[in-house]
């Protein structure tokens, strides 16, 4: 490793004491080196998923961060939210949207590996170094204690050292449950809030400010044994916000969790407590003992014998086999109704990632320009560059969700309002949301334009991810997720959005195409009332879409994973992952379109834009509606003027692997 990437780690006396404590004990992930943390997020014995968080703890903006680490007993198979290179050691660099970090800002990326999880040092441009040669001798001597899979310095609120001591034969597993991930069941309040900085994952859980407000989790354990729960929390009040912790309704323990003031809502600490879990499924309920409610909870970490996310609403002790692998864990943790169905993480979800990037689509200084093009019905036209101010109200023509119009502006202006509180931007977001809900058919379909223009634009429009991403935006607004975690909408508004999302989901499930009775994917547009695939322009025939189906699946994976939704998602992912659907060892290169844009590339996969509905054969079509299976046989104008293939399925397959659907 190039030493120019390292900087000495300067420790205060208190920090040294904490490091000494963590080295002498077997504790929990994440493992922290200066501004870089390594977290094992899921562990099923033969493999695991992890996350590395890079924080810019300097006073200046940091550009193009990079990190490297070595897995002593594992091989990384894929990664997301970063560019991965190398092979033990591995290196990761930021992508275009997360490579630049303002002072105090963080970026996280995840990965999946085969093998045994360890606790490696993370080195890089923003990481310090705590290798044994520079660490105190007591740390170096204790770093090999036991078969420890992860470790971290404990805060002063953690349990006494004597209760954590372990022998060299102890194996510790660590499960981290973030808000709305598998294992997170429900909260009386906001499941994911991101107003206060310093959280991990997508945000933190903010329960209602009243006595009795509760948060619930489900954990599946391989054996009945002692485990340690560690809650990462912030309490900006002046008094404790303690909670009563019931394990399996109290039959396996009733504890009091101390959640003292942390000095601010952006100051995060941890509180740990030892509890007993039974073999199989366990339900954990933390209930506020004060009128102020609970502290904000960022994450729950479970350490002890091997555990996995449990099944919300399922009886105690059931589904014990679900911890054996990631796929079996996800299969067993699906409930039959929305109220008890598990939520997947949003981290790495293509639809959620699109929404996050839309928050900063344009500079804040362009907000008035963007606002000037909003039409009187609340929608926006498409393909605007916003380089100059529009004419007043923007007119009263049909607004559209095509090419991300309206929904991108809605997310962007919500973020501008969140930052500055200027009400004209709030009002514009409200008008845009009303435009979306008003355009929805009774079946749940969303058209390309509203008011309707006639023709193929009146169909349910999955084209360019219009309907899928519009429903994602409404779902974020309904659940008060950033940037809609302000007063931008009322409870009545959010209730309308929930109804719209439910209807839209039902439409999508009914529209999923079957080949010989087997669920597959979706067309770029479907009939608003008959749910059938429809043609659009002459060269856009009825087909299965290798592009738009990604957005539809990504949206479905933001929803509670009921049995019906999981069935649809698994079928769609299986379709993308089938060797009969993609071209192995090929890529689509538009620069070669005048000859043949489908060119060999080792390690690459290419999906077609269009597939025959019944044979699943990729095809191309010309302006006269003629169909070709050899792209070189069609007109040069259409061959060079349209995108007929791409690496479309890569993102959804990667996310499906992350959440255990592959």
XYZ file of C-alpha atoms in Angstrom:
662
model
C 0.000 0.000 0.000
C 1.313 3.438 -0.928
C 2.218 5.225 2.300
C 1.080 8.553 0.929
C -2.481 7.412 1.624
C -1.834 7.114 5.352
C -1.745 9.697 8.106
C -0.807 9.166 11.763
C -3.761 8.587 14.075
C -3.616 11.091 16.925
C -5.471 9.783 19.976
C -6.671 11.637 23.025
C -6.319 9.933 26.426
C -10.039 9.100 26.353
C -9.766 7.658 22.835
C -6.798 5.503 23.875
C -8.800 4.179 26.811
C -11.644 3.225 24.482
C -9.302 1.481 22.075
C -7.777 -0.464 24.952
C -11.239 -1.517 26.065
C -12.225 -2.669 22.582
C -8.989 -4.571 22.102
C -9.397 -6.486 25.346
C -12.978 -7.469 24.576
C -14.926 -9.235 21.924
C -17.439 -6.666 20.785
C -19.533 -5.638 17.818
C -19.146 -4.337 14.268
C -18.480 -1.873 12.792
C -14.705 -1.761 13.016
C -13.455 1.800 12.945
C -10.177 3.276 11.808
C -10.211 7.074 11.996
C -12.797 8.215 9.435
C -13.447 4.791 7.845
C -15.715 2.101 9.272
C -16.141 -1.528 8.224
C -19.483 -3.131 9.128
C -20.694 -6.709 8.643
C -24.349 -6.115 7.782
C -25.440 -9.723 7.299
C -23.664 -13.014 7.974
C -24.855 -16.492 7.067
C -21.714 -18.484 7.846
C -20.528 -19.307 4.325
C -20.720 -15.682 3.253
C -21.686 -12.210 4.302
C -22.481 -8.682 3.187
C -20.583 -5.685 4.478
C -20.472 -1.928 4.299
C -17.597 0.539 4.411
C -18.384 4.121 5.366
C -15.929 6.873 4.521
C -16.278 10.174 6.391
C -14.477 13.400 5.583
C -13.397 14.518 9.049
C -11.276 17.359 7.666
C -12.288 20.999 7.381
C -12.051 21.003 3.572
C -13.915 19.330 0.741
C -12.371 15.967 -0.178
C -12.360 14.784 -3.791
C -12.074 11.293 -5.267
C -11.819 9.256 -2.071
C -10.457 5.730 -2.237
C -10.005 2.915 0.261
C -8.356 -0.488 0.314
C -8.584 -3.498 2.602
C -7.857 -7.207 2.671
C -10.267 -10.020 3.495
C -8.221 -12.699 5.291
C -10.716 -15.534 4.745
C -13.137 -14.327 2.083
C -13.518 -13.413 -1.591
C -15.651 -10.442 -2.631
C -18.099 -11.304 -5.397
C -19.747 -7.952 -6.077
C -20.043 -4.407 -4.780
C -22.383 -1.438 -5.092
C -22.107 2.362 -4.766
C -18.363 2.252 -5.555
C -15.971 1.014 -8.231
C -14.249 -2.133 -6.986
C -10.859 -3.296 -8.230
C -8.073 -5.633 -7.162
C -8.210 -8.950 -5.359
C -7.020 -9.152 -1.765
C -6.190 -6.417 -1.241
C -9.328 -4.868 -2.706
C -9.656 -1.208 -3.613
C -12.780 0.910 -3.972
C -13.205 4.407 -5.361
C -16.188 6.722 -5.292
C -18.613 7.083 -8.187
C -19.452 10.363 -9.910
C -22.243 11.122 -7.462
C -20.493 10.242 -4.179
C -16.775 10.800 -4.854
C -16.781 14.373 -3.523
C -17.414 14.819 0.203
C -17.971 18.131 1.936
C -16.418 18.609 5.361
C -18.161 16.223 7.763
C -20.012 14.380 4.968
C -19.966 10.603 4.475
C -20.307 8.073 1.670
C -21.032 4.373 2.079
C -20.690 1.427 -0.255
C -21.535 -2.211 0.187
C -20.246 -5.570 -0.947
C -20.997 -9.279 -0.811
C -18.383 -11.951 -0.137
C -18.037 -15.709 0.044
C -16.167 -17.006 3.073
C -15.765 -15.963 6.689
C -16.164 -12.368 7.781
C -13.200 -10.746 9.469
C -12.319 -7.371 10.932
C -9.818 -5.929 8.438
C -8.114 -2.566 8.613
C -9.370 -0.053 6.066
C -6.758 2.241 4.562
C -7.204 5.128 2.183
C -7.183 8.815 1.447
C -9.484 9.620 4.368
C -8.516 6.770 6.708
C -6.035 6.711 9.525
C -3.871 3.678 10.233
C -3.964 1.479 13.331
C -1.811 -1.432 12.247
C -0.191 -3.365 15.035
C 3.204 -1.790 14.614
C 1.874 1.655 15.475
C -0.770 0.620 18.001
C -0.204 0.221 21.736
C 1.213 -3.205 22.563
C -1.864 -4.216 24.531
C -3.996 -3.698 21.445
C -1.686 -5.691 19.219
C -1.576 -8.584 21.681
C -5.349 -8.868 21.998
C -6.261 -8.439 18.345
C -6.174 -12.207 17.788
C -8.460 -13.130 20.686
C -11.060 -15.668 19.613
C -12.569 -16.105 16.178
C -13.815 -12.547 16.188
C -15.716 -11.482 13.092
C -15.794 -7.757 13.866
C -14.870 -5.351 16.616
C -15.249 -1.687 17.556
C -14.407 0.627 20.409
C -17.360 0.841 22.796
C -18.758 4.125 24.035
C -18.830 4.914 27.740
C -22.465 3.859 27.850
C -21.610 0.258 26.943
C -21.724 -2.574 29.449
C -18.861 -3.362 31.853
C -15.702 -4.992 30.562
C -16.146 -8.082 32.709
C -19.372 -9.038 30.988
C -17.730 -8.994 27.559
C -14.630 -11.040 28.215
C -14.308 -14.125 26.050
C -11.945 -17.037 25.593
C -9.972 -17.783 22.488
C -12.524 -20.409 21.415
C -15.457 -17.973 21.259
C -17.034 -17.182 17.887
C -19.011 -13.966 17.745
C -21.508 -13.143 14.990
C -22.810 -9.647 14.447
C -26.111 -8.660 12.813
C -26.833 -4.987 12.119
C -30.473 -4.002 11.491
C -31.086 -0.565 10.017
C -34.452 1.133 9.735
C -36.729 -0.512 7.155
C -34.258 -3.330 6.520
C -35.042 -6.994 6.981
C -35.691 -7.525 10.685
C -37.121 -4.045 11.243
C -40.846 -4.538 11.843
C -42.576 -1.284 12.764
C -42.475 1.962 14.698
C -45.038 4.301 16.205
C -43.648 7.297 14.367
C -41.275 7.912 11.440
C -39.431 4.827 10.236
C -36.724 6.689 8.329
C -35.872 10.298 9.135
C -32.696 12.056 7.982
C -33.012 15.578 9.410
C -30.147 15.240 11.918
C -26.692 14.426 10.564
C -24.344 11.708 11.705
C -26.604 8.697 11.149
C -25.576 5.512 9.350
C -27.530 3.914 6.525
C -30.432 5.918 5.086
C -31.449 7.663 8.310
C -32.739 6.882 11.777
C -36.040 5.955 13.426
C -37.910 8.723 15.259
C -40.737 7.431 17.445
C -43.666 9.586 18.505
C -43.127 11.844 21.516
C -45.402 10.031 23.930
C -45.255 7.309 26.534
C -45.934 3.900 25.038
C -44.514 4.684 21.571
C -42.715 1.552 20.403
C -40.245 0.140 17.896
C -40.211 -3.561 17.040
C -37.605 -5.880 15.501
C -37.425 -9.594 14.680
C -34.257 -11.686 15.099
C -33.732 -15.347 14.243
C -31.137 -17.203 16.344
C -29.458 -20.551 15.627
C -29.489 -21.494 19.292
C -30.918 -20.404 22.612
C -28.143 -18.364 24.181
C -27.002 -15.044 25.570
C -26.703 -12.147 23.118
C -25.733 -8.495 23.355
C -27.951 -5.820 21.845
C -26.328 -2.492 21.037
C -28.517 0.476 20.140
C -26.949 3.472 18.390
C -28.978 6.494 19.466
C -29.107 10.264 19.853
C -30.942 12.142 22.616
C -30.826 15.903 22.246
C -33.098 16.464 25.235
C -32.094 17.157 28.803
C -33.524 13.988 30.381
C -33.293 10.247 29.827
C -35.607 8.790 27.205
C -35.531 5.252 28.552
C -37.406 2.308 27.147
C -38.855 -0.990 28.304
C -37.394 -3.837 26.238
C -39.595 -6.934 25.970
C -38.183 -10.121 24.449
C -40.951 -12.270 23.000
C -43.651 -10.352 24.822
C -41.772 -10.622 28.112
C -41.612 -14.407 28.191
C -37.843 -14.243 27.627
C -37.103 -11.085 29.537
C -38.271 -7.586 30.441
C -35.428 -5.076 30.606
C -35.010 -1.320 30.990
C -32.771 0.298 28.401
C -31.090 3.511 29.560
C -30.981 6.199 26.861
C -29.396 9.268 28.478
C -28.900 12.718 26.876
C -26.090 12.733 24.307
C -25.643 16.496 24.113
C -27.422 16.999 20.803
C -29.515 15.268 18.147
C -26.445 14.919 15.930
C -24.357 13.380 18.732
C -24.654 9.604 18.467
C -23.718 7.132 21.201
C -24.360 3.454 21.882
C -26.108 1.656 24.712
C -25.698 -2.107 25.163
C -27.672 -4.676 27.107
C -27.375 -8.460 27.480
C -30.509 -10.503 26.777
C -31.518 -14.113 26.137
C -32.778 -15.218 22.708
C -34.468 -18.543 22.030
C -33.635 -20.741 19.084
C -35.634 -19.596 16.072
C -37.677 -16.427 15.778
C -37.574 -13.719 18.460
C -39.651 -10.538 18.666
C -38.055 -7.503 20.322
C -40.166 -4.529 21.382
C -38.736 -1.300 22.798
C -41.421 0.911 24.372
C -40.992 4.447 25.662
C -41.241 4.933 29.429
C -41.438 8.727 29.179
C -43.838 11.285 27.769
C -41.027 12.523 25.495
C -40.849 9.214 23.675
C -37.685 7.279 22.896
C -34.347 8.632 21.728
C -33.777 8.546 17.976
C -32.546 5.036 17.120
C -30.013 4.744 14.284
C -29.451 0.984 14.305
C -29.675 -2.204 16.341
C -26.709 -4.602 16.461
C -27.104 -8.169 17.756
C -23.928 -10.005 18.820
C -23.595 -13.617 19.960
C -24.260 -16.940 18.283
C -25.179 -16.738 14.590
C -28.302 -14.647 13.948
C -30.242 -13.332 10.955
C -33.219 -11.103 10.342
C -36.348 -12.696 11.748
C -39.987 -12.713 10.679
C -42.175 -9.879 11.871
C -45.488 -11.007 13.326
C -44.480 -14.679 13.380
C -44.612 -16.849 16.478
C -41.661 -17.245 18.800
C -39.200 -20.012 17.904
C -40.377 -20.443 14.295
C -38.209 -20.373 11.146
C -34.993 -21.284 12.889
C -33.533 -22.587 9.628
C -33.666 -19.138 8.069
C -30.220 -18.216 9.339
C -28.448 -20.849 7.260
C -28.108 -18.740 4.131
C -29.045 -15.352 2.782
C -31.562 -16.764 0.336
C -33.328 -18.975 2.867
C -33.391 -16.101 5.333
C -35.153 -13.866 2.873
C -37.584 -16.573 1.816
C -38.697 -17.364 5.349
C -39.085 -13.742 6.374
C -41.925 -12.894 4.003
C -45.294 -12.291 5.625
C -48.656 -12.532 3.952
C -49.874 -8.971 4.522
C -48.480 -5.456 4.314
C -48.811 -4.952 8.055
C -46.330 -7.736 8.840
C -44.302 -7.992 5.613
C -40.628 -7.178 5.851
C -38.988 -4.161 4.257
C -35.834 -4.398 2.178
C -33.049 -1.898 2.557
C -33.227 1.103 0.233
C -29.443 1.303 0.049
C -28.494 0.237 -3.474
C -32.093 0.083 -4.743
C -31.970 1.603 -8.269
C -35.214 3.545 -7.779
C -34.131 4.950 -4.412
C -30.696 5.793 -5.842
C -32.324 7.715 -8.684
C -34.423 9.682 -6.194
C -31.383 10.511 -4.077
C -29.494 11.849 -7.095
C -32.531 13.898 -8.174
C -32.311 15.908 -4.943
C -29.262 17.700 -6.341
C -30.066 17.455 -10.054
C -29.544 21.207 -10.383
C -27.768 23.770 -8.233
C -29.933 25.505 -5.629
C -29.378 28.742 -7.543
C -31.517 27.363 -10.393
C -34.592 26.786 -8.234
C -36.438 29.846 -9.545
C -35.675 28.856 -13.127
C -37.037 25.365 -12.524
C -40.080 26.826 -10.803
C -40.794 29.147 -13.735
C -41.554 26.206 -16.018
C -44.138 24.535 -13.771
C -47.484 24.464 -15.504
C -50.715 25.573 -13.896
C -51.780 21.945 -13.400
C -48.622 21.226 -11.391
C -46.685 19.267 -14.024
C -43.606 20.092 -16.075
C -42.744 19.607 -19.763
C -39.865 17.262 -20.550
C -36.298 17.726 -21.767
C -35.687 21.182 -20.279
C -32.149 22.365 -19.494
C -33.226 25.225 -17.174
C -30.608 27.652 -18.453
C -33.051 30.562 -18.657
C -36.269 31.657 -16.934
C -39.550 30.445 -18.387
C -42.631 32.511 -19.186
C -44.517 33.105 -15.974
C -46.631 30.181 -14.820
C -45.266 27.874 -17.484
C -48.584 27.518 -19.290
C -51.391 24.987 -19.013
C -50.361 22.274 -21.458
C -50.201 18.626 -20.453
C -47.518 17.876 -17.911
C -45.602 14.625 -18.211
C -43.634 11.983 -16.292
C -41.745 11.022 -19.458
C -37.933 11.251 -19.234
C -38.219 11.955 -15.497
C -40.124 15.212 -15.953
C -42.236 16.490 -13.031
C -40.994 13.817 -10.616
C -37.372 15.012 -10.823
C -38.434 18.632 -10.319
C -40.656 17.601 -7.416
C -37.800 15.858 -5.596
C -35.350 18.670 -6.348
C -37.642 21.452 -5.096
C -38.534 19.432 -1.988
C -34.835 19.338 -1.180
C -34.498 23.086 -1.827
C -37.414 23.713 0.543
C -35.875 21.376 3.137
C -32.682 23.444 3.053
C -34.161 26.940 3.037
C -37.806 26.733 4.121
C -39.003 29.086 1.345
C -42.719 28.404 0.961
C -43.002 28.967 -2.799
C -40.952 25.818 -3.342
C -43.090 23.888 -0.859
C -46.228 24.991 -2.716
C -44.740 23.891 -6.040
C -44.017 20.429 -4.608
C -47.587 20.184 -3.364
C -48.931 21.085 -6.817
C -46.681 18.481 -8.437
C -47.869 15.776 -6.047
C -51.478 16.688 -6.760
C -50.723 16.464 -10.489
C -49.463 12.893 -10.068
C -52.387 11.712 -7.954
C -54.937 13.437 -10.204
C -53.500 11.762 -13.304
C -53.901 8.248 -11.913
C -56.520 5.951 -13.439
C -58.891 4.082 -11.147
C -56.908 0.932 -12.000
C -53.748 2.515 -10.566
C -52.083 3.193 -13.934
C -50.269 6.487 -14.593
C -50.299 7.913 -18.148
C -47.389 9.593 -19.881
C -49.166 12.974 -20.098
C -51.948 14.620 -18.138
C -54.443 15.899 -19.148
C -54.596 12.997 -21.591
C -53.388 13.638 -25.141
C -54.642 10.469 -26.826
C -52.781 7.648 -28.520
C -50.116 5.548 -26.857
C -49.354 8.322 -24.338
C -52.603 7.420 -22.554
C -51.313 3.945 -21.672
C -49.772 3.047 -18.344
C -46.269 4.387 -18.968
C -43.319 2.378 -17.688
C -41.276 3.908 -20.512
C -38.134 5.624 -19.179
C -39.213 4.481 -15.688
C -41.998 7.083 -15.598
C -44.673 5.251 -13.600
C -42.236 3.236 -11.468
C -40.284 6.289 -10.330
C -43.397 8.435 -9.907
C -44.762 5.812 -7.498
C -41.378 5.745 -5.743
C -41.599 9.518 -5.203
C -45.143 9.251 -3.843
C -44.060 6.412 -1.566
C -41.179 8.466 -0.152
C -43.582 11.352 0.418
C -46.176 9.068 2.039
C -43.583 7.707 4.465
C -41.969 11.093 5.158
C -38.600 10.012 3.821
C -36.071 12.669 2.843
C -36.435 15.103 1.197
C -40.104 14.967 2.214
C -39.334 14.744 5.947
C -40.598 18.290 6.583
C -43.992 19.981 6.807
C -44.262 19.922 3.017
C -47.218 17.509 3.264
C -49.999 16.963 5.795
C -51.161 13.638 7.198
C -54.142 13.840 4.850
C -51.794 14.295 1.879
C -49.728 11.308 2.907
C -52.852 9.174 3.240
C -53.747 10.051 -0.380
C -50.266 9.109 -1.504
C -50.435 5.761 0.297
C -53.668 4.982 -1.532
C -52.118 5.968 -4.865
C -49.062 3.782 -4.237
C -51.232 0.816 -3.247
C -53.318 1.167 -6.403
C -50.210 1.531 -8.538
C -48.678 -1.572 -6.986
C -51.813 -3.577 -7.648
C -51.758 -2.473 -11.277
C -48.126 -3.513 -11.715
C -48.781 -6.960 -10.268
C -51.706 -7.519 -12.613
C -49.737 -6.300 -15.639
C -46.726 -8.616 -15.196
C -46.540 -10.768 -18.310
C -46.704 -14.570 -18.212
C -45.006 -16.890 -20.682
C -46.613 -20.318 -20.567
C -47.956 -19.528 -17.103
C -44.592 -18.254 -15.784
C -44.279 -14.647 -14.592
C -41.607 -12.670 -16.440
C -41.317 -8.891 -16.906
C -43.209 -5.874 -18.293
C -43.653 -3.986 -21.551
C -42.698 -0.302 -21.779
C -46.418 0.514 -21.786
C -49.577 -1.406 -20.899
C -53.262 -0.759 -21.408
C -54.578 1.387 -18.579
C -57.662 -0.776 -18.103
C -56.849 -4.140 -19.729
C -53.270 -4.423 -18.341
C -51.969 -5.833 -21.664
C -48.696 -4.868 -23.393
C -49.148 -2.123 -26.001
C -47.078 -0.689 -28.828
C -45.956 2.948 -28.835
C -44.109 4.409 -31.806
C -43.933 2.265 -34.925
C -40.568 0.808 -33.932
C -41.645 0.248 -30.298
C -43.696 -2.925 -30.586
C -45.489 -4.952 -27.941
C -42.661 -6.665 -26.120
C -40.945 -7.361 -22.831
C -38.629 -4.503 -21.928
C -35.104 -5.283 -20.760
C -34.751 -1.656 -19.692
C -38.032 -0.493 -18.152
C -38.598 -3.723 -16.224
C -35.611 -2.822 -14.033
C -37.388 0.289 -12.738
C -40.599 -1.629 -12.097
C -38.778 -4.271 -10.049
C -36.843 -1.600 -8.160
C -40.088 0.107 -7.163
C -41.660 -3.172 -6.026
C -38.598 -3.743 -3.853
C -39.283 -0.471 -1.996
C -42.606 -1.902 -0.845
C -43.453 -4.267 2.036
C -42.519 -7.678 0.684
C -45.852 -9.441 0.842
C -46.055 -12.946 -0.567
C -47.541 -11.605 -3.809
C -44.927 -8.883 -4.248
C -42.043 -11.213 -3.439
C -43.339 -13.731 -5.951
C -43.452 -11.046 -8.642
C -40.002 -9.714 -7.758
C -38.332 -13.118 -7.653
C -39.867 -13.997 -11.023
C -38.693 -10.744 -12.583
C -35.185 -11.086 -11.165
C -35.018 -14.703 -12.360
C -35.997 -13.528 -15.842
C -33.151 -11.004 -15.883
C -30.702 -13.534 -14.451
C -31.517 -16.258 -16.971
C -28.811 -17.040 -19.581
C -31.686 -17.191 -22.056
C -32.300 -13.461 -21.505
C -28.858 -11.850 -21.659
C -25.888 -12.166 -23.997
C -22.852 -13.358 -22.050
C -19.554 -11.748 -23.074
C -21.105 -8.922 -25.107
C -21.780 -5.229 -24.665
C -23.773 -2.612 -26.560
C -21.448 0.030 -28.009
C -23.371 2.848 -29.707
C -20.161 4.142 -31.295
C -20.163 0.996 -33.447
C -23.792 1.394 -34.543
C -22.957 2.010 -38.201
C -21.585 -1.517 -38.400
C -22.756 -3.633 -35.445
C -23.125 -2.118 -31.939
C -23.286 -5.560 -30.281
C -19.610 -6.267 -29.718
C -17.701 -8.877 -27.700
C -16.451 -7.858 -24.260
C -15.122 -10.331 -21.733
C -17.033 -10.428 -18.458
C -19.855 -8.249 -19.752
C -23.566 -8.989 -20.128
C -26.000 -7.336 -22.509
C -29.775 -7.272 -22.343
C -31.969 -6.387 -25.307
C -34.306 -3.414 -25.162
C -37.163 -5.521 -26.569
C -38.033 -9.212 -26.300
C -40.715 -11.204 -28.078
C -43.632 -11.724 -25.681
C -43.940 -15.445 -26.338
C -40.491 -16.652 -27.403
C -38.381 -14.306 -25.236
C -36.150 -13.675 -28.254
C -34.491 -10.264 -28.451
C -35.434 -8.232 -31.513
C -35.136 -4.851 -33.230
C -37.686 -2.954 -35.305
C -37.773 -0.236 -37.927
C -39.953 2.784 -38.596
C -42.325 0.719 -40.727
C -42.945 -1.677 -37.834
C -40.905 -4.509 -39.344
C -39.126 -6.815 -36.883
C -35.497 -7.954 -37.149
C -33.407 -10.424 -35.181
C -30.173 -9.266 -36.820
C -29.495 -5.596 -36.104
C -27.313 -5.223 -39.195
C -30.329 -5.944 -41.400
C -32.350 -2.900 -40.329
C -32.051 0.643 -41.654
C -28.957 2.616 -40.715
C -31.128 5.484 -39.460
C -32.847 3.355 -36.809
C -29.733 1.362 -36.053
C -27.874 4.534 -35.087
C -30.809 6.518 -33.711
C -32.007 4.307 -30.869
C -30.558 2.366 -27.948
C -31.299 -1.297 -28.621
C -29.339 -2.886 -25.808
C -27.386 -2.266 -22.627
C -26.229 -3.583 -19.269
C -29.761 -2.955 -17.971
C -30.084 -5.938 -15.657
C -26.790 -5.428 -13.823
C -28.124 -3.038 -11.175
C -31.219 -5.044 -10.269
C -29.290 -8.334 -10.119
C -26.689 -6.733 -7.850
C -29.401 -5.390 -5.544
C -31.253 -8.720 -5.564
C -28.044 -10.438 -4.448
C -27.626 -7.872 -1.689
C -31.065 -8.543 -0.210
C -30.914 -12.308 -0.663
C -33.228 -12.689 -3.656
C -30.516 -14.492 -5.636
